[in-house]
Short mmCIF file of C-alpha atoms in Angstrom, two decimals:
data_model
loop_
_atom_site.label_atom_id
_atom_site.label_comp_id
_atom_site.label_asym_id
_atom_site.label_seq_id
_atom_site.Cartn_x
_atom_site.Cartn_y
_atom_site.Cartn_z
CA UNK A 116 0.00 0.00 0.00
CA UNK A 117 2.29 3.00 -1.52
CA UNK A 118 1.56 6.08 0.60
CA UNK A 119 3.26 8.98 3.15
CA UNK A 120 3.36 7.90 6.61
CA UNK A 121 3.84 10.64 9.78
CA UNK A 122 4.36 9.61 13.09
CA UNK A 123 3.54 10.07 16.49
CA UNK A 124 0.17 11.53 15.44
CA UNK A 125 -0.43 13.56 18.65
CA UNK A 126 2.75 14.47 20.25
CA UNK A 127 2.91 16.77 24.06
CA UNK A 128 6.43 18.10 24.36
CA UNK A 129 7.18 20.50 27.95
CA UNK A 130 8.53 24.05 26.82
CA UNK A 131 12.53 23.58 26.14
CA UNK A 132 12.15 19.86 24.55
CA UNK A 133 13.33 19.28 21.33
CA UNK A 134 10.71 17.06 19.33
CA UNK A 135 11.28 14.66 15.80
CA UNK A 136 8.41 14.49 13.52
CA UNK A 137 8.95 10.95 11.33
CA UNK A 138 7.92 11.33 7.56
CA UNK A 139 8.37 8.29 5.51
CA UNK A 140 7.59 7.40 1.95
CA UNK A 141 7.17 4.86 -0.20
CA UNK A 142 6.24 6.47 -3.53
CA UNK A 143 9.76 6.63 -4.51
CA UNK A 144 9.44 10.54 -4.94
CA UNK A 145 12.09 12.69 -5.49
CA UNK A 146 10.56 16.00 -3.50
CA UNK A 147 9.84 16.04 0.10
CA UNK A 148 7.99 19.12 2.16
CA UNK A 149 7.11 20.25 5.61
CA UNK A 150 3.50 22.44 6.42
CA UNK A 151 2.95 24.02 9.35
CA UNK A 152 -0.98 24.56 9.99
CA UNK A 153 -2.41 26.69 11.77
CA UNK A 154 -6.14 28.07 12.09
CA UNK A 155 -6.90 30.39 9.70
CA UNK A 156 -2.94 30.60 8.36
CA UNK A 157 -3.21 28.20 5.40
CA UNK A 158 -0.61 26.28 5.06
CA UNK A 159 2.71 27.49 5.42
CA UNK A 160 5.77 25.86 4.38
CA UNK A 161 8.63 25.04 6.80
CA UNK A 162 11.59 23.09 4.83
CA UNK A 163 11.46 21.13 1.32
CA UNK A 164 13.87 18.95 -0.08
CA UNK A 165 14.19 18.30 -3.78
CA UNK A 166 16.45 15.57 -3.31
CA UNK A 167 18.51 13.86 -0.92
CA UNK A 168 21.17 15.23 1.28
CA UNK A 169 19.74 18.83 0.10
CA UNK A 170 16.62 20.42 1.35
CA UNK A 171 16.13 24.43 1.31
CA UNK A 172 14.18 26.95 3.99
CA UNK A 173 10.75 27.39 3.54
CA UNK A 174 9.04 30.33 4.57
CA UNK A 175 9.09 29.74 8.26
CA UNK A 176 12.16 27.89 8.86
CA UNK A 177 13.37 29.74 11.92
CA UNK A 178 13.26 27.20 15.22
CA UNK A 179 13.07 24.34 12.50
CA UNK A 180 15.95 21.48 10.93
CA UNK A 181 15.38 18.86 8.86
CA UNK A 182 17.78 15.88 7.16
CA UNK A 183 17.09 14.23 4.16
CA UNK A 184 19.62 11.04 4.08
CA UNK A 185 17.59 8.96 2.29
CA UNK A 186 14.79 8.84 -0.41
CA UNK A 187 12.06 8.27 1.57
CA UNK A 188 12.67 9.70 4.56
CA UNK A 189 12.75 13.43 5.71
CA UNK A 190 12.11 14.15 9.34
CA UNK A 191 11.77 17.30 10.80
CA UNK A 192 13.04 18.65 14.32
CA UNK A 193 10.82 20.90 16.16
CA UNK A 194 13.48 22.93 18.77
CA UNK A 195 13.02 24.69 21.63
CA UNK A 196 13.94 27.94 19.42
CA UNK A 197 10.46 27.62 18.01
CA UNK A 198 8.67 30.29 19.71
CA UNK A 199 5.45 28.84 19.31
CA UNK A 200 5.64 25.10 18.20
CA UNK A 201 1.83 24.65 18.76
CA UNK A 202 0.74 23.60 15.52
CA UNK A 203 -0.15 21.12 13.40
CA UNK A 204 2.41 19.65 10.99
CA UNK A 205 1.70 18.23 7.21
CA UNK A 206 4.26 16.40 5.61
CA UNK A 207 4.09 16.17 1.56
CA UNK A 208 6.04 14.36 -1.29
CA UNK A 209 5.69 14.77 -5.14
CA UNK A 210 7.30 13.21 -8.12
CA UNK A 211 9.90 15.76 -8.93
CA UNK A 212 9.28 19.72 -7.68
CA UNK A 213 5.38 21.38 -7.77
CA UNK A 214 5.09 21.85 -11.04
CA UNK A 215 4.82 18.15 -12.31
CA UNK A 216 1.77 17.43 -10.51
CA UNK A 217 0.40 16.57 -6.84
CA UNK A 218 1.69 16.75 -3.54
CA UNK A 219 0.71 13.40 -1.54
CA UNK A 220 -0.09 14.43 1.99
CA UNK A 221 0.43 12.59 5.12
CA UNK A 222 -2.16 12.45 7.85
CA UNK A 223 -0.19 15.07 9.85
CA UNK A 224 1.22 15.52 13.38
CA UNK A 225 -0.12 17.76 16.19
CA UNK A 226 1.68 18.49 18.67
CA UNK A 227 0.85 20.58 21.63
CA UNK A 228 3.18 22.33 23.56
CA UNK A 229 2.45 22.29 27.20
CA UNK B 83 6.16 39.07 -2.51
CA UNK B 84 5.62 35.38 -2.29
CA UNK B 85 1.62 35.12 -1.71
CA UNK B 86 -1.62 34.02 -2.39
CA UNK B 87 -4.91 35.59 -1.51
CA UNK B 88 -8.17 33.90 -1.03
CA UNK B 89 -11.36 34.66 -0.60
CA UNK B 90 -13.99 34.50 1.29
CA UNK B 91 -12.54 32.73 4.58
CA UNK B 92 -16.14 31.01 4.87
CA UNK B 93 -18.67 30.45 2.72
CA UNK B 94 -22.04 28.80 3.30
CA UNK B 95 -24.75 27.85 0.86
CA UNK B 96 -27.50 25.63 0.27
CA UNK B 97 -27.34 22.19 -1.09
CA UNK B 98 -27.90 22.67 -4.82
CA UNK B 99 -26.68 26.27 -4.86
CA UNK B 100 -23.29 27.16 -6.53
CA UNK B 101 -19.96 28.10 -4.40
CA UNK B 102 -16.91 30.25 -6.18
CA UNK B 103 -13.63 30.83 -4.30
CA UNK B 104 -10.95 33.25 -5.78
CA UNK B 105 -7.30 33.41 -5.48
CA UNK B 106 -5.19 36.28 -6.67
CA UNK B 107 -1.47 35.52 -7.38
CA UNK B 108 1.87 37.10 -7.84
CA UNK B 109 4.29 35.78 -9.85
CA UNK B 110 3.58 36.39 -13.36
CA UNK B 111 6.03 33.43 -14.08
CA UNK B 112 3.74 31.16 -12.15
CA UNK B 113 1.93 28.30 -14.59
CA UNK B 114 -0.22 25.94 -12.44
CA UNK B 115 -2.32 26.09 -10.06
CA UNK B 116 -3.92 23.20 -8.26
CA UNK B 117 -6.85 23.18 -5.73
CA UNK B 118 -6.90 20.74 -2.52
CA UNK B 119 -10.13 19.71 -0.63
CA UNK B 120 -9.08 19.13 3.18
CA UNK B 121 -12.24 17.27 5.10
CA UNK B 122 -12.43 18.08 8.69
CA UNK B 123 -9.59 15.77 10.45
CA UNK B 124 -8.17 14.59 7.08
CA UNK B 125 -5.49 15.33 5.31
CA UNK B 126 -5.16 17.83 2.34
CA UNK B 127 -6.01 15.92 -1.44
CA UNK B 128 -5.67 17.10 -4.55
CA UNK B 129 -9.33 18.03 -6.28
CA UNK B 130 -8.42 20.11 -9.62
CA UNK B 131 -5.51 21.96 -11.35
CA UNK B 132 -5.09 24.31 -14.11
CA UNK B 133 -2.16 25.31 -16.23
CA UNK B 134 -1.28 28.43 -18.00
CA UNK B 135 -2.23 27.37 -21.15
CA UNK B 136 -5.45 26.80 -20.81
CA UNK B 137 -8.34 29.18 -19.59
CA UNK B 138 -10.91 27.01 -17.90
CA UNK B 139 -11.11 22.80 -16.95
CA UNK B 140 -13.87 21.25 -15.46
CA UNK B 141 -14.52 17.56 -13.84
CA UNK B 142 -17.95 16.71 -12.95
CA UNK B 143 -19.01 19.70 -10.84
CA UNK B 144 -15.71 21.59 -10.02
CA UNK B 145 -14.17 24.25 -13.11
CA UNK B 146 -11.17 25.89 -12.36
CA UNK B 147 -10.68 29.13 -14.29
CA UNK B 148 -7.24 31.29 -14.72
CA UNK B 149 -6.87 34.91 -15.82
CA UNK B 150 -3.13 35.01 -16.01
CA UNK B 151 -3.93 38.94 -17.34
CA UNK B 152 -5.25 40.02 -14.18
CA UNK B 153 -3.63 36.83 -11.73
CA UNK B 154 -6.23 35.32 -10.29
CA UNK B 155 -8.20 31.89 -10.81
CA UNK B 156 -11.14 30.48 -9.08
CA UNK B 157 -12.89 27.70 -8.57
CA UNK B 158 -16.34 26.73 -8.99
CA UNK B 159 -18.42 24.05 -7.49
CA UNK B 160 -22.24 23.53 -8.88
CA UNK B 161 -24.91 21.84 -7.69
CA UNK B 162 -23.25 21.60 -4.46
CA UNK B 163 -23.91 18.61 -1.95
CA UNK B 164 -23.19 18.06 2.18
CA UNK B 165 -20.38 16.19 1.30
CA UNK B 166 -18.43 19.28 -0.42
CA UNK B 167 -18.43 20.45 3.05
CA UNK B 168 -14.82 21.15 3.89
CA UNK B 169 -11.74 23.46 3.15
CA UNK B 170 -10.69 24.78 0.07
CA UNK B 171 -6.91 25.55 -0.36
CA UNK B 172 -6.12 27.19 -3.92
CA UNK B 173 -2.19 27.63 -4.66
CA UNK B 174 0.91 28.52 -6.68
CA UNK B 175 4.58 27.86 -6.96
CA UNK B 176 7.27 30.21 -6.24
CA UNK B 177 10.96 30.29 -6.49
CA UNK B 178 11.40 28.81 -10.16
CA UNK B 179 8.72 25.82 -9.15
CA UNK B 180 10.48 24.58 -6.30
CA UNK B 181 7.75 25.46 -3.58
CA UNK B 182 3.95 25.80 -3.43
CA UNK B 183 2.73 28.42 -1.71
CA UNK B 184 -0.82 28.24 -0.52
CA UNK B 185 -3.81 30.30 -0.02
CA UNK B 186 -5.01 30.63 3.57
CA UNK B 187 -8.17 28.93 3.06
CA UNK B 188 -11.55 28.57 2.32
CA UNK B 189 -14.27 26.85 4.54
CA UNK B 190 -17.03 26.10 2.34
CA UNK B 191 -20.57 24.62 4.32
CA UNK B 192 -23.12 23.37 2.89
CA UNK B 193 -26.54 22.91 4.14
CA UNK B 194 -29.12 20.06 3.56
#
C-alpha cells in the first residue's frame, strides 16, 4: 500500500524539549515538504527537499531542521527555538518539484506544547 | 512578494446552490495552479488543477478558471452537496517551481 506515513500523530512536548516528527515514503518521490498549519494561516511551508542530502528553507524555517539522508525519509526537528511550536504539521512528497503534478499528503502531526 | 490571496474565509450555501472561491497571485512566471479539498480531520487531497495554457477545466461539478492577465483563478463548485463540506486551499509555486505556496483557506458549508 504505496503512501506517506507521519508519526507520532499527537505528540505533548514540555517548553525547552526538542521534538522529531517521522515522515516516511514509499512512492519513490524525489521532492519532500514540511507544512505548518495553523487556524486560519493556510498552510505554510517550513523546509522542502528536492532531493537527498539537500533540502532548502521554507518560509518559516526559523526554530526548525530537517535531514534528508535517504529517499524516503525526511524528518523534521521541532526545537526549543520555536517560539510557538503549537501547531499542526503536514508532511508532503511529489514526483519531482510542484510543477509536475500533486503533492501526496500525510495524515499530519499535532503536537501541543504544554 | 511570495503570496496568495483567497477569498472568502467562509462560505455557506444551500445544497444545490453554486460556491466560487478566488485566489489572486503574484508571480507572473507562475503556470499551475492546483486546488486541494481538506475534510475536517483529514489530510489535504488534490481536487483540480489548471495550467497556464489553458483558460478554464472542469470535472464533474468543479471548473477551475485562470486569468493570467489580471492573476487570479477560481474555482467553482455547482450543484453543491453536504459532502463538499470542507476546506478549500487554492495555490501557486514560487521560487522557479520549487515550492507551493498556498492560499489561507476557504471553509465552504453546505446545508441540507
Amino acid at each position: 500500500d504505496g503512501g506517506i506515513t507521519q508519526s507520532p500523530k499527537y505528540l505533548f512536548r514540555k517548553e525547552g524539549q526538542n521534538v522529531t516528527l517521522s515522515c516516511e515514503q514509499n512512492l519513490n518521490h524525489d521532492a519532500m515538504y514540511w507544512y505548518r498549519q495553523d487556524p486560519g494561516q493556510g498552510l505554510r511551508l517550513i523546509y522542502y527537499s528536492q532531493i537527498v542530502n539537500d533540502f532548502q528553507k521554507g518560509d518559516i524555517a526559523e526554530g526548525y531542521s530537517v535531514s534528508r539522508e535517504k529517499k524516503e525519509s525526511f524528518p523534521l526537528t521541532v526545537t526549543s527555538a520555536q517560539k510557538n511550536p503549537t501547531a499542526f504539521y503536514l508532511c508532503a512528497s511529489s514526483i519531482a518539484g510542484v510543477y509536475t503534478g500533486e503533492l501526496f499528503f500525510g495524515e499530519g502531526s499535532r503536537l501541543t506544547v504544554l | 512578494g511570495e503570496n496568495v490571496e483567497q477569498h472568502p474565509s467562509t462560505l455557506s450555501v444551500q445544497e444545490g446552490d453554486s460556491a466560487v472561491i478566488k485566489c489572486t497571485y503574484s508571480d507572473s512566471a507562475s503556470n499551475y495552479f492546483p486546488w486541494y479539498k481538506q475534510e475536517l480531520g483529514k489530510r489535504p487531497q488534490l481536487i483540480i488543477d489548471i495550467r497556464s495554457n489553458v483558460g478554464e477545466k472542469k470535472d464533474q461539478r468543479i471548473a477551475v478558471t485562470l486569468n493570467k492577465t489580471a492573476k487570479h483563478f477560481s474555482l467553482h463548485i455547482t450543484e453543491t452537496q453536504p459532502e463538499d463540506s470542507a476546506v478549500y486551499f487554492c495555490a501557486a509555486p514560487y521560487t522557479g517551481f520549487q515550492k507551493l505556496v498556498f492560499g489561507t483557506g476557504t471553509r465552504l458549508l453546505v446545508s441540507p
